[in-house]
Amino acid sequence: MNCSNEAVELMHKYLDHDLTKEEEQKLRIHLEDCEACQKHFHELERTIKLIQNTEQIKAPADFKDNVMQNLPAEKKSVKYTRWFKAHPVLTAAAIFFIFMFSGMFSTWDQNGELVVSKQENLEIRGDTVIVPEGVTVDGDLVVKNGNLRIDGTVDGDVRLINGELIEEEDTIEGSGLMASAGEVNGDLQQVDQMFEWLWLHLKDLFKNIFSLGYIQLIG
Amino acid sequence: MDLITKEKIKQVKRGDQSAFADIVSFYQHKIYQHCYRMLGNRHEAEDIGQETFIRAYINIHSFDDKRKFSTWLYRIATNLTIDRIRKRKPDYYLDAEIRGTDGLNMYSQLATDSRLPEEEVQGMELQDYINQEIAGLPPKYRSVIILRYLEEFSLQEISDILDIPLGTVKTRIHRGREALRKKLRHV
């Protein structure tokens, strides 16, 4: 066996765990006979041990911070997402209010048009809704963006939004007897302004939540 | 750790910087050490080590999840150190003291047969001497020796990191081992 080439080649293969059984046998037999190769082999093994035993080097303490400071800015959305994850209660509250207010504003926003709850026997003149005399309206009556005159009877609650309740009977007939105010067998609520609209919604909300069922007249 | 790393990388890909901080924490010492061994001084090691992580962050979308993250990271680090070694050659004077070392100059980085290793060892700590000899290897041998014996990668992983064939890795390791053997046999 040629010491300078073949044996050394086998040694390196051995160090890389690449030797076949026969090659290993071959190397072993050669090493037993050849002192020079034995020495070479030990030097190689010792070299590897020396390299492996060098101390571990640690990065400076501020290494990570320096890296983080030099990174390009992250997306805003991710920052918010992380904040939301860190504050679940606040996030839940925020979402709750967003839904509540957006719902309220969207209902308020259907402005301008006269809206009347679907009931029979109602008379509509221009922007005035009339409950004619001698007529009984069943159920709750809602009028939005219009005035309401009640000559007859409403068997339920009345809700008047963005309009006025015309109390006085001043028709052409002008008869005193006919001037008797209509009857509402329930509550009468009148809402004129956004603030009151808001208040009403909140009140409804709490009423639904707590099922207290208390009723208040606004107007 | 692999599973955690995978999850962190997913978060980083979504743009989450704080997840990247965890990755830096986990790999910083390994990468810094690798850069230090490749470059031979702390100042440049810190510089290139940080650059490695910044490059990794910027290019995280080009990282294939099926591959090993550490392999990918070492590849960036190794390429950056080799670039730095190439660039610094012209503007370093051979007799200028190397930053972060004690009285070493570029002459000591050159492989010469004129000086006797025994003389070198005198008055020098063994650790420093070994470090210096590793740093004195040509970069292509240095990188494989460091990856194999200091970071303990397999030959196949080294082939992936350096993007060179397995046979070339073996050849370089053999030559690197022989070169170090010649320098360290007198120790």
mmCIF file of C-alpha atoms in Angstrom:
data_model
loop_
_atom_site.group_PDB
_atom_site.id
_atom_site.type_symbol
_atom_site.label_atom_id
_atom_site.label_comp_id
_atom_site.label_asym_id
_atom_site.label_seq_id
_atom_site.Cartn_x
_atom_site.Cartn_y
_atom_site.Cartn_z
ATOM 1 C CA MET A 1 0.000 0.000 0.000
ATOM 2 C CA ASN A 2 1.257 3.457 -0.897
ATOM 3 C CA CYS A 3 1.516 5.345 2.390
ATOM 4 C CA SER A 4 1.485 8.891 1.093
ATOM 5 C CA ASN A 5 -1.669 8.552 -0.952
ATOM 6 C CA GLU A 6 -3.831 5.518 -0.601
ATOM 7 C CA ALA A 7 -3.598 5.105 3.175
ATOM 8 C CA VAL A 8 -4.157 8.796 3.818
ATOM 9 C CA GLU A 9 -7.120 8.728 1.498
ATOM 10 C CA LEU A 10 -8.574 5.846 3.507
ATOM 11 C CA MET A 11 -7.972 7.718 6.763
ATOM 12 C CA HIS A 12 -10.011 10.645 5.546
ATOM 13 C CA LYS A 13 -12.750 8.330 4.359
ATOM 14 C CA TYR A 14 -12.713 6.794 7.811
ATOM 15 C CA LEU A 15 -13.075 10.219 9.427
ATOM 16 C CA ASP A 16 -16.061 10.926 7.179
ATOM 17 C CA HIS A 17 -17.590 7.526 8.095
ATOM 18 C CA ASP A 18 -17.365 6.561 4.437
ATOM 19 C CA LEU A 19 -15.325 3.361 4.721
ATOM 20 C CA THR A 20 -16.624 0.008 3.524
ATOM 21 C CA LYS A 21 -15.884 -3.089 5.612
ATOM 22 C CA GLU A 22 -13.070 -4.197 3.286
ATOM 23 C CA GLU A 23 -11.474 -0.753 3.235
ATOM 24 C CA GLU A 24 -11.595 -0.554 6.999
ATOM 25 C CA GLN A 25 -9.903 -3.948 7.247
ATOM 26 C CA LYS A 26 -7.291 -2.790 4.758
ATOM 27 C CA LEU A 27 -6.552 0.382 6.688
ATOM 28 C CA ARG A 28 -6.349 -1.462 9.997
ATOM 29 C CA ILE A 29 -3.844 -3.979 8.693
ATOM 30 C CA HIS A 30 -1.752 -1.216 7.170
ATOM 31 C CA LEU A 31 -1.735 0.879 10.332
ATOM 32 C CA GLU A 32 -0.490 -2.060 12.366
ATOM 33 C CA ASP A 33 2.549 -2.318 10.133
ATOM 34 C CA CYS A 34 3.300 1.292 9.232
ATOM 35 C CA GLU A 35 4.472 3.592 11.977
ATOM 36 C CA ALA A 36 4.495 6.705 9.801
ATOM 37 C CA CYS A 37 0.857 6.210 8.916
ATOM 38 C CA GLN A 38 -0.027 5.506 12.526
ATOM 39 C CA LYS A 39 1.482 8.837 13.457
ATOM 40 C CA HIS A 40 -0.323 10.590 10.632
ATOM 41 C CA PHE A 41 -3.608 9.058 11.680
ATOM 42 C CA HIS A 42 -3.198 10.080 15.318
ATOM 43 C CA GLU A 43 -2.309 13.593 14.301
ATOM 44 C CA LEU A 44 -5.465 13.845 12.255
ATOM 45 C CA GLU A 45 -7.624 12.584 15.089
ATOM 46 C CA ARG A 46 -5.927 14.899 17.529
ATOM 47 C CA THR A 47 -6.355 17.863 15.195
ATOM 48 C CA ILE A 48 -10.094 17.262 15.078
ATOM 49 C CA LYS A 49 -10.274 17.020 18.870
ATOM 50 C CA LEU A 50 -8.331 20.253 19.233
ATOM 51 C CA ILE A 51 -10.685 22.089 16.871
ATOM 52 C CA GLN A 52 -13.757 20.703 18.554
ATOM 53 C CA ASN A 53 -12.517 21.719 21.980
ATOM 54 C CA THR A 54 -12.201 25.387 21.182
ATOM 55 C CA GLU A 55 -14.403 27.516 23.370
ATOM 56 C CA GLN A 56 -17.870 28.547 22.341
ATOM 57 C CA ILE A 57 -18.199 32.197 21.502
ATOM 58 C CA LYS A 58 -21.300 34.120 22.482
ATOM 59 C CA ALA A 59 -22.787 37.035 20.619
ATOM 60 C CA PRO A 60 -22.678 40.428 22.395
ATOM 61 C CA ALA A 61 -25.618 41.131 24.725
ATOM 62 C CA ASP A 62 -27.103 43.837 22.519
ATOM 63 C CA PHE A 63 -26.859 41.756 19.361
ATOM 64 C CA LYS A 64 -30.563 40.934 19.103
ATOM 65 C CA ASP A 65 -31.694 44.482 19.845
ATOM 66 C CA ASN A 66 -29.382 45.832 17.176
ATOM 67 C CA VAL A 67 -30.798 43.404 14.642
ATOM 68 C CA MET A 68 -34.378 44.249 15.549
ATOM 69 C CA GLN A 69 -33.732 47.978 15.318
ATOM 70 C CA ASN A 70 -32.315 47.656 11.844
ATOM 71 C CA LEU A 71 -35.165 45.640 10.382
ATOM 72 C CA PRO A 72 -37.443 47.331 7.858
ATOM 73 C CA ALA A 73 -40.729 48.541 9.392
ATOM 74 C CA GLU A 74 -43.409 45.908 9.759
ATOM 75 C CA LYS A 75 -46.912 46.154 8.361
ATOM 76 C CA LYS A 76 -49.290 48.232 10.476
ATOM 77 C CA SER A 77 -52.052 45.624 10.321
ATOM 78 C CA VAL A 78 -49.845 43.054 12.004
ATOM 79 C CA LYS A 79 -49.006 45.476 14.785
ATOM 80 C CA TYR A 80 -52.720 46.000 15.447
ATOM 81 C CA THR A 81 -53.481 42.311 15.286
ATOM 82 C CA ARG A 82 -50.841 41.653 17.910
ATOM 83 C CA TRP A 83 -52.219 44.437 20.095
ATOM 84 C CA PHE A 84 -55.713 42.973 19.826
ATOM 85 C CA LYS A 85 -54.400 39.556 20.765
ATOM 86 C CA ALA A 86 -52.713 41.035 23.792
ATOM 87 C CA HIS A 87 -55.874 42.877 24.939
ATOM 88 C CA PRO A 88 -58.848 40.579 24.294
ATOM 89 C CA VAL A 89 -61.296 42.327 26.641
ATOM 90 C CA LEU A 90 -60.720 45.772 25.170
ATOM 91 C CA THR A 91 -60.993 44.300 21.696
ATOM 92 C CA ALA A 92 -64.318 42.657 22.511
ATOM 93 C CA ALA A 93 -65.642 45.929 23.929
ATOM 94 C CA ALA A 94 -64.471 47.866 20.886
ATOM 95 C CA ILE A 95 -66.119 45.442 18.496
ATOM 96 C CA PHE A 96 -69.332 45.561 20.528
ATOM 97 C CA PHE A 97 -69.513 49.339 20.315
ATOM 98 C CA ILE A 98 -68.661 49.396 16.644
ATOM 99 C CA PHE A 99 -71.536 47.055 15.854
ATOM 100 C CA MET A 100 -73.933 48.883 18.123
ATOM 101 C CA PHE A 101 -73.255 52.326 16.737
ATOM 102 C CA SER A 102 -73.045 51.259 13.141
ATOM 103 C CA GLY A 103 -76.399 49.506 13.497
ATOM 104 C CA MET A 104 -77.914 52.571 15.045
ATOM 105 C CA PHE A 105 -76.570 54.994 12.492
ATOM 106 C CA SER A 106 -77.695 52.872 9.612
ATOM 107 C CA THR A 107 -81.278 52.826 10.946
ATOM 108 C CA TRP A 108 -81.149 56.532 11.560
ATOM 109 C CA ASP A 109 -79.782 57.128 8.131
ATOM 110 C CA GLN A 110 -82.902 56.113 6.216
ATOM 111 C CA ASN A 111 -83.884 59.746 6.383
ATOM 112 C CA GLY A 112 -86.441 61.841 4.623
ATOM 113 C CA GLU A 113 -89.081 59.319 3.723
ATOM 114 C CA LEU A 114 -92.244 58.881 5.637
ATOM 115 C CA VAL A 115 -92.316 55.484 7.202
ATOM 116 C CA VAL A 116 -95.395 54.055 8.820
ATOM 117 C CA SER A 117 -95.753 50.674 10.424
ATOM 118 C CA LYS A 118 -98.020 48.391 8.463
ATOM 119 C CA GLN A 119 -101.483 48.753 9.856
ATOM 120 C CA GLU A 120 -104.914 48.971 8.338
ATOM 121 C CA ASN A 121 -107.317 51.885 8.545
ATOM 122 C CA LEU A 122 -104.620 54.542 8.613
ATOM 123 C CA GLU A 123 -105.064 57.651 6.563
ATOM 124 C CA ILE A 124 -102.089 59.409 5.103
ATOM 125 C CA ARG A 125 -102.327 63.020 4.005
ATOM 126 C CA GLY A 126 -99.050 64.446 2.787
ATOM 127 C CA ASP A 127 -96.655 63.944 5.650
ATOM 128 C CA THR A 128 -99.353 63.497 8.229
ATOM 129 C CA VAL A 129 -100.600 60.142 9.358
ATOM 130 C CA ILE A 130 -104.082 60.121 10.751
ATOM 131 C CA VAL A 131 -105.805 57.580 12.848
ATOM 132 C CA PRO A 132 -109.369 58.388 11.820
ATOM 133 C CA GLU A 133 -112.095 58.833 14.314
ATOM 134 C CA GLY A 134 -113.887 55.721 15.368
ATOM 135 C CA VAL A 135 -111.100 53.518 14.126
ATOM 136 C CA THR A 136 -109.125 51.248 16.387
ATOM 137 C CA VAL A 137 -105.615 50.367 15.338
ATOM 138 C CA ASP A 138 -104.359 47.064 16.668
ATOM 139 C CA GLY A 139 -100.784 46.698 17.735
ATOM 140 C CA ASP A 140 -97.920 49.163 18.069
ATOM 141 C CA LEU A 141 -97.845 52.136 15.760
ATOM 142 C CA VAL A 142 -94.607 53.597 14.483
ATOM 143 C CA VAL A 143 -94.383 56.794 12.451
ATOM 144 C CA LYS A 144 -91.096 58.107 11.171
ATOM 145 C CA ASN A 145 -90.409 61.406 9.428
ATOM 146 C CA GLY A 146 -94.031 62.487 9.595
ATOM 147 C CA ASN A 147 -96.663 63.929 11.889
ATOM 148 C CA LEU A 148 -99.290 61.951 13.606
ATOM 149 C CA ARG A 149 -102.811 62.815 14.482
ATOM 150 C CA ILE A 150 -104.809 60.486 16.550
ATOM 151 C CA ASP A 151 -108.529 60.880 16.409
ATOM 152 C CA GLY A 152 -109.340 57.275 16.940
ATOM 153 C CA THR A 153 -107.867 54.661 19.185
ATOM 154 C CA VAL A 154 -104.521 52.929 19.123
ATOM 155 C CA ASP A 155 -104.495 49.602 20.915
ATOM 156 C CA GLY A 156 -100.797 49.485 21.675
ATOM 157 C CA ASP A 157 -97.707 51.639 21.995
ATOM 158 C CA VAL A 158 -97.079 54.628 19.777
ATOM 159 C CA ARG A 159 -93.645 55.628 18.668
ATOM 160 C CA LEU A 160 -93.220 58.866 16.802
ATOM 161 C CA ILE A 161 -89.839 59.579 15.320
ATOM 162 C CA ASN A 162 -88.744 62.866 13.825
ATOM 163 C CA GLY A 163 -92.274 64.178 13.739
ATOM 164 C CA GLU A 164 -94.898 65.858 15.800
ATOM 165 C CA LEU A 165 -98.031 64.713 17.453
ATOM 166 C CA ILE A 166 -100.861 66.955 16.403
ATOM 167 C CA GLU A 167 -102.987 67.217 19.475
ATOM 168 C CA GLU A 168 -105.550 69.748 18.468
ATOM 169 C CA GLU A 169 -108.293 68.803 16.131
ATOM 170 C CA ASP A 170 -108.576 71.654 13.665
ATOM 171 C CA THR A 171 -110.333 70.191 10.710
ATOM 172 C CA ILE A 172 -112.815 72.103 8.646
ATOM 173 C CA GLU A 173 -115.710 70.472 10.400
ATOM 174 C CA GLY A 174 -114.532 72.246 13.542
ATOM 175 C CA SER A 175 -117.018 70.530 15.750
ATOM 176 C CA GLY A 176 -116.134 70.637 19.400
ATOM 177 C CA LEU A 177 -117.300 67.131 19.966
ATOM 178 C CA MET A 178 -114.981 65.831 17.369
ATOM 179 C CA ALA A 179 -112.097 67.584 19.019
ATOM 180 C CA SER A 180 -111.786 64.912 21.606
ATOM 181 C CA ALA A 181 -108.251 63.621 21.558
ATOM 182 C CA GLY A 182 -107.639 60.160 20.361
ATOM 183 C CA GLU A 183 -106.942 57.382 22.721
ATOM 184 C CA VAL A 184 -103.723 55.472 23.083
ATOM 185 C CA ASN A 185 -103.960 52.304 25.093
ATOM 186 C CA GLY A 186 -100.289 52.083 25.594
ATOM 187 C CA ASP A 187 -97.222 54.257 25.748
ATOM 188 C CA LEU A 188 -96.532 57.237 23.623
ATOM 189 C CA GLN A 189 -92.980 57.933 22.704
ATOM 190 C CA GLN A 190 -91.869 60.838 20.634
ATOM 191 C CA VAL A 191 -88.324 61.190 19.341
ATOM 192 C CA ASP A 192 -87.156 64.353 17.664
ATOM 193 C CA GLN A 193 -83.409 64.476 17.733
ATOM 194 C CA MET A 194 -80.507 62.215 17.112
ATOM 195 C CA PHE A 195 -79.614 62.329 20.732
ATOM 196 C CA GLU A 196 -82.987 61.109 21.752
ATOM 197 C CA TRP A 197 -82.892 58.492 19.048
ATOM 198 C CA LEU A 198 -79.629 57.323 20.500
ATOM 199 C CA TRP A 199 -81.017 57.347 24.001
ATOM 200 C CA LEU A 200 -83.982 55.333 22.865
ATOM 201 C CA HIS A 201 -81.759 52.745 21.242
ATOM 202 C CA LEU A 202 -79.613 52.442 24.292
ATOM 203 C CA LYS A 203 -82.672 52.118 26.420
ATOM 204 C CA ASP A 204 -84.100 49.438 24.161
ATOM 205 C CA LEU A 205 -80.804 47.670 24.272
ATOM 206 C CA PHE A 206 -80.628 47.629 28.030
ATOM 207 C CA LYS A 207 -84.248 46.740 28.234
ATOM 208 C CA ASN A 208 -83.602 43.757 26.015
ATOM 209 C CA ILE A 209 -80.518 42.814 27.894
ATOM 210 C CA PHE A 210 -81.898 43.076 31.365
ATOM 211 C CA SER A 211 -85.560 42.391 30.528
ATOM 212 C CA LEU A 212 -86.636 44.957 33.063
ATOM 213 C CA GLY A 213 -89.512 46.074 30.929
ATOM 214 C CA TYR A 214 -89.641 49.570 32.314
ATOM 215 C CA ILE A 215 -91.159 52.233 30.129
ATOM 216 C CA GLN A 216 -90.568 55.907 29.969
ATOM 217 C CA LEU A 217 -92.167 58.656 28.024
ATOM 218 C CA ILE A 218 -89.986 60.993 26.117
ATOM 219 C CA GLY A 219 -91.222 64.096 24.442
ATOM 220 C CA MET B 1 -37.193 23.387 18.158
ATOM 221 C CA ASP B 2 -37.844 22.684 14.500
ATOM 222 C CA LEU B 3 -41.600 22.821 14.926
ATOM 223 C CA ILE B 4 -41.433 26.043 16.896
ATOM 224 C CA THR B 5 -39.098 27.546 14.309
ATOM 225 C CA LYS B 6 -41.522 26.573 11.542
ATOM 226 C CA GLU B 7 -44.392 28.260 13.339
ATOM 227 C CA LYS B 8 -42.302 31.371 13.999
ATOM 228 C CA ILE B 9 -41.305 31.565 10.347
ATOM 229 C CA LYS B 10 -44.958 31.420 9.332
ATOM 230 C CA GLN B 11 -45.627 34.375 11.601
ATOM 231 C CA VAL B 12 -42.655 36.274 10.209
ATOM 232 C CA LYS B 13 -43.927 35.650 6.689
ATOM 233 C CA ARG B 14 -47.180 37.288 7.734
ATOM 234 C CA GLY B 15 -45.072 40.297 8.719
ATOM 235 C CA ASP B 16 -44.793 39.771 12.462
ATOM 236 C CA GLN B 17 -41.495 41.190 13.666
ATOM 237 C CA SER B 18 -41.762 39.970 17.243
ATOM 238 C CA ALA B 19 -41.712 36.362 16.042
ATOM 239 C CA PHE B 20 -38.463 37.154 14.281
ATOM 240 C CA ALA B 21 -36.966 38.348 17.569
ATOM 241 C CA ASP B 22 -37.399 34.794 18.894
ATOM 242 C CA ILE B 23 -35.606 33.395 15.876
ATOM 243 C CA VAL B 24 -32.730 35.832 16.403
ATOM 244 C CA SER B 25 -32.534 34.829 20.081
ATOM 245 C CA PHE B 26 -32.300 31.188 19.193
ATOM 246 C CA TYR B 27 -29.668 31.425 16.458
ATOM 247 C CA GLN B 28 -27.674 34.534 17.389
ATOM 248 C CA HIS B 29 -24.794 32.785 19.184
ATOM 249 C CA LYS B 30 -24.384 30.131 16.509
ATOM 250 C CA ILE B 31 -24.392 32.642 13.678
ATOM 251 C CA TYR B 32 -22.155 35.085 15.515
ATOM 252 C CA GLN B 33 -19.673 32.317 16.281
ATOM 253 C CA HIS B 34 -19.734 31.161 12.677
ATOM 254 C CA CYS B 35 -19.017 34.683 11.445
ATOM 255 C CA TYR B 36 -16.294 35.086 14.033
ATOM 256 C CA ARG B 37 -14.553 31.894 12.947
ATOM 257 C CA MET B 38 -14.832 32.871 9.320
ATOM 258 C CA LEU B 39 -13.666 36.451 9.753
ATOM 259 C CA GLY B 40 -11.316 36.196 12.700
ATOM 260 C CA ASN B 41 -12.432 39.307 14.563
ATOM 261 C CA ARG B 42 -15.379 40.373 16.684
ATOM 262 C CA HIS B 43 -16.098 43.667 15.022
ATOM 263 C CA GLU B 44 -16.687 42.188 11.599
ATOM 264 C CA ALA B 45 -18.404 39.151 13.097
ATOM 265 C CA GLU B 46 -21.004 41.391 14.719
ATOM 266 C CA ASP B 47 -21.432 43.409 11.572
ATOM 267 C CA ILE B 48 -21.884 40.399 9.275
ATOM 268 C CA GLY B 49 -23.876 38.460 11.876
ATOM 269 C CA GLN B 50 -26.447 41.226 12.044
ATOM 270 C CA GLU B 51 -26.473 41.584 8.298
ATOM 271 C CA THR B 52 -27.225 37.845 8.090
ATOM 272 C CA PHE B 53 -30.391 38.184 10.164
ATOM 273 C CA ILE B 54 -31.529 41.303 8.350
ATOM 274 C CA ARG B 55 -31.082 39.561 4.990
ATOM 275 C CA ALA B 56 -32.952 36.540 6.305
ATOM 276 C CA TYR B 57 -35.836 38.754 7.402
ATOM 277 C CA ILE B 58 -36.043 40.619 4.117
ATOM 278 C CA ASN B 59 -35.841 37.436 2.056
ATOM 279 C CA ILE B 60 -37.937 35.221 4.323
ATOM 280 C CA HIS B 61 -40.481 34.700 1.533
ATOM 281 C CA SER B 62 -37.872 32.968 -0.580
ATOM 282 C CA PHE B 63 -37.280 30.420 2.193
ATOM 283 C CA ASP B 64 -38.830 27.059 1.347
ATOM 284 C CA ASP B 65 -40.587 25.598 4.415
ATOM 285 C CA LYS B 66 -39.601 22.088 3.419
ATOM 286 C CA ARG B 67 -35.939 22.893 3.866
ATOM 287 C CA LYS B 68 -34.032 23.258 7.080
ATOM 288 C CA PHE B 69 -34.011 26.811 8.345
ATOM 289 C CA SER B 70 -30.579 26.593 9.967
ATOM 290 C CA THR B 71 -29.079 25.438 6.667
ATOM 291 C CA TRP B 72 -30.610 28.412 4.912
ATOM 292 C CA LEU B 73 -29.402 30.829 7.590
ATOM 293 C CA TYR B 74 -25.840 29.481 7.573
ATOM 294 C CA ARG B 75 -25.818 29.784 3.824
ATOM 295 C CA ILE B 76 -26.581 33.490 4.034
ATOM 296 C CA ALA B 77 -23.966 33.935 6.750
ATOM 297 C CA THR B 78 -21.288 32.018 4.858
ATOM 298 C CA ASN B 79 -21.888 33.894 1.619
ATOM 299 C CA LEU B 80 -21.746 37.230 3.430
ATOM 300 C CA THR B 81 -18.498 36.375 5.219
ATOM 301 C CA ILE B 82 -16.860 35.212 2.004
ATOM 302 C CA ASP B 83 -17.988 38.426 0.296
ATOM 303 C CA ARG B 84 -16.494 40.411 3.140
ATOM 304 C CA ILE B 85 -13.193 38.517 2.968
ATOM 305 C CA ARG B 86 -12.991 39.177 -0.775
ATOM 306 C CA LYS B 87 -13.789 42.844 -0.386
ATOM 307 C CA ARG B 88 -11.411 43.602 2.429
ATOM 308 C CA LYS B 89 -8.301 42.205 0.789
ATOM 309 C CA PRO B 90 -7.286 45.277 -1.182
ATOM 310 C CA ASP B 91 -7.813 47.813 1.575
ATOM 311 C CA TYR B 92 -6.097 45.915 4.351
ATOM 312 C CA TYR B 93 -2.391 46.311 4.761
ATOM 313 C CA LEU B 94 -0.518 43.179 5.605
ATOM 314 C CA ASP B 95 1.246 44.745 8.543
ATOM 315 C CA ALA B 96 -1.829 46.501 9.911
ATOM 316 C CA GLU B 97 -3.065 45.106 13.179
ATOM 317 C CA ILE B 98 -6.286 43.156 12.813
ATOM 318 C CA ARG B 99 -9.121 44.629 14.811
ATOM 319 C CA GLY B 100 -10.131 42.615 17.844
ATOM 320 C CA THR B 101 -6.897 40.633 17.993
ATOM 321 C CA ASP B 102 -3.919 41.277 20.116
ATOM 322 C CA GLY B 103 -1.036 42.312 17.969
ATOM 323 C CA LEU B 104 -1.873 40.018 15.071
ATOM 324 C CA ASN B 105 -1.383 41.310 11.570
ATOM 325 C CA MET B 106 -2.270 40.002 8.170
ATOM 326 C CA TYR B 107 1.117 38.288 7.829
ATOM 327 C CA SER B 108 0.001 35.853 10.482
ATOM 328 C CA GLN B 109 -3.021 35.031 8.332
ATOM 329 C CA LEU B 110 -0.880 33.904 5.470
ATOM 330 C CA ALA B 111 0.127 30.298 5.176
ATOM 331 C CA THR B 112 3.882 30.356 5.129
ATOM 332 C CA ASP B 113 6.321 27.583 5.677
ATOM 333 C CA SER B 114 9.148 29.872 6.702
ATOM 334 C CA ARG B 115 8.255 30.211 10.359
ATOM 335 C CA LEU B 116 8.340 27.385 12.824
ATOM 336 C CA PRO B 117 5.059 26.589 14.533
ATOM 337 C CA GLU B 118 6.903 25.994 17.822
ATOM 338 C CA GLU B 119 7.892 29.634 17.869
ATOM 339 C CA GLU B 120 4.339 30.688 17.285
ATOM 340 C CA VAL B 121 3.059 28.635 20.190
ATOM 341 C CA GLN B 122 5.365 30.270 22.653
ATOM 342 C CA GLY B 123 3.634 32.833 24.819
ATOM 343 C CA MET B 124 0.301 32.175 23.243
ATOM 344 C CA GLU B 125 -2.681 30.400 24.679
ATOM 345 C CA LEU B 126 -3.462 27.131 22.965
ATOM 346 C CA GLN B 127 -7.029 28.232 22.252
ATOM 347 C CA ASP B 128 -5.862 31.396 20.555
ATOM 348 C CA TYR B 129 -3.336 29.489 18.573
ATOM 349 C CA ILE B 130 -5.933 27.040 17.280
ATOM 350 C CA ASN B 131 -8.335 29.851 16.480
ATOM 351 C CA GLN B 132 -5.630 31.636 14.608
ATOM 352 C CA GLU B 133 -4.757 28.554 12.601
ATOM 353 C CA ILE B 134 -8.390 27.967 11.673
ATOM 354 C CA ALA B 135 -8.660 31.598 10.644
ATOM 355 C CA GLY B 136 -5.497 31.181 8.620
ATOM 356 C CA LEU B 137 -6.979 28.495 6.364
ATOM 357 C CA PRO B 138 -8.066 29.581 2.888
ATOM 358 C CA PRO B 139 -11.800 30.531 3.104
ATOM 359 C CA LYS B 140 -13.053 27.554 1.104
ATOM 360 C CA TYR B 141 -11.391 25.087 3.485
ATOM 361 C CA ARG B 142 -12.143 27.214 6.518
ATOM 362 C CA SER B 143 -15.893 27.210 5.865
ATOM 363 C CA VAL B 144 -16.180 23.411 5.594
ATOM 364 C CA ILE B 145 -13.958 22.779 8.627
ATOM 365 C CA ILE B 146 -15.973 25.223 10.735
ATOM 366 C CA LEU B 147 -19.298 23.813 9.612
ATOM 367 C CA ARG B 148 -18.157 20.226 10.147
ATOM 368 C CA TYR B 149 -16.292 20.420 13.436
ATOM 369 C CA LEU B 150 -17.552 23.519 15.200
ATOM 370 C CA GLU B 151 -21.201 23.591 14.094
ATOM 371 C CA GLU B 152 -21.366 19.814 13.615
ATOM 372 C CA PHE B 153 -23.277 19.714 10.364
ATOM 373 C CA SER B 154 -23.324 16.525 8.307
ATOM 374 C CA LEU B 155 -21.458 16.436 5.022
ATOM 375 C CA GLN B 156 -24.767 16.500 3.137
ATOM 376 C CA GLU B 157 -25.922 19.567 5.072
ATOM 377 C CA ILE B 158 -22.643 21.324 4.319
ATOM 378 C CA SER B 159 -23.184 20.526 0.659
ATOM 379 C CA ASP B 160 -26.627 22.204 0.932
ATOM 380 C CA ILE B 161 -25.324 25.224 2.821
ATOM 381 C CA LEU B 162 -22.473 25.943 0.445
ATOM 382 C CA ASP B 163 -24.373 24.784 -2.624
ATOM 383 C CA ILE B 164 -21.485 22.642 -3.798
ATOM 384 C CA PRO B 165 -21.481 18.911 -4.654
ATOM 385 C CA LEU B 166 -20.932 16.398 -1.853
ATOM 386 C CA GLY B 167 -17.693 15.234 -3.493
ATOM 387 C CA THR B 168 -16.304 18.777 -3.377
ATOM 388 C CA VAL B 169 -17.201 19.040 0.313
ATOM 389 C CA LYS B 170 -15.251 15.860 1.005
ATOM 390 C CA THR B 171 -12.219 17.030 -0.957
ATOM 391 C CA ARG B 172 -12.171 20.344 0.880
ATOM 392 C CA ILE B 173 -12.554 18.683 4.250
ATOM 393 C CA HIS B 174 -9.665 16.343 3.513
ATOM 394 C CA ARG B 175 -7.444 19.215 2.492
ATOM 395 C CA GLY B 176 -8.542 21.355 5.403
ATOM 396 C CA ARG B 177 -7.815 18.550 7.843
ATOM 397 C CA GLU B 178 -4.373 17.977 6.326
ATOM 398 C CA ALA B 179 -3.543 21.671 6.439
ATOM 399 C CA LEU B 180 -4.543 21.905 10.095
ATOM 400 C CA ARG B 181 -2.746 18.690 10.937
ATOM 401 C CA LYS B 182 0.492 20.163 9.642
ATOM 402 C CA LYS B 183 0.003 23.255 11.763
ATOM 403 C CA LEU B 184 -1.201 21.623 14.931
ATOM 404 C CA ARG B 185 0.932 18.482 15.130
ATOM 405 C CA HIS B 186 3.587 20.311 17.125
ATOM 406 C CA VAL B 187 1.158 21.553 19.714
#
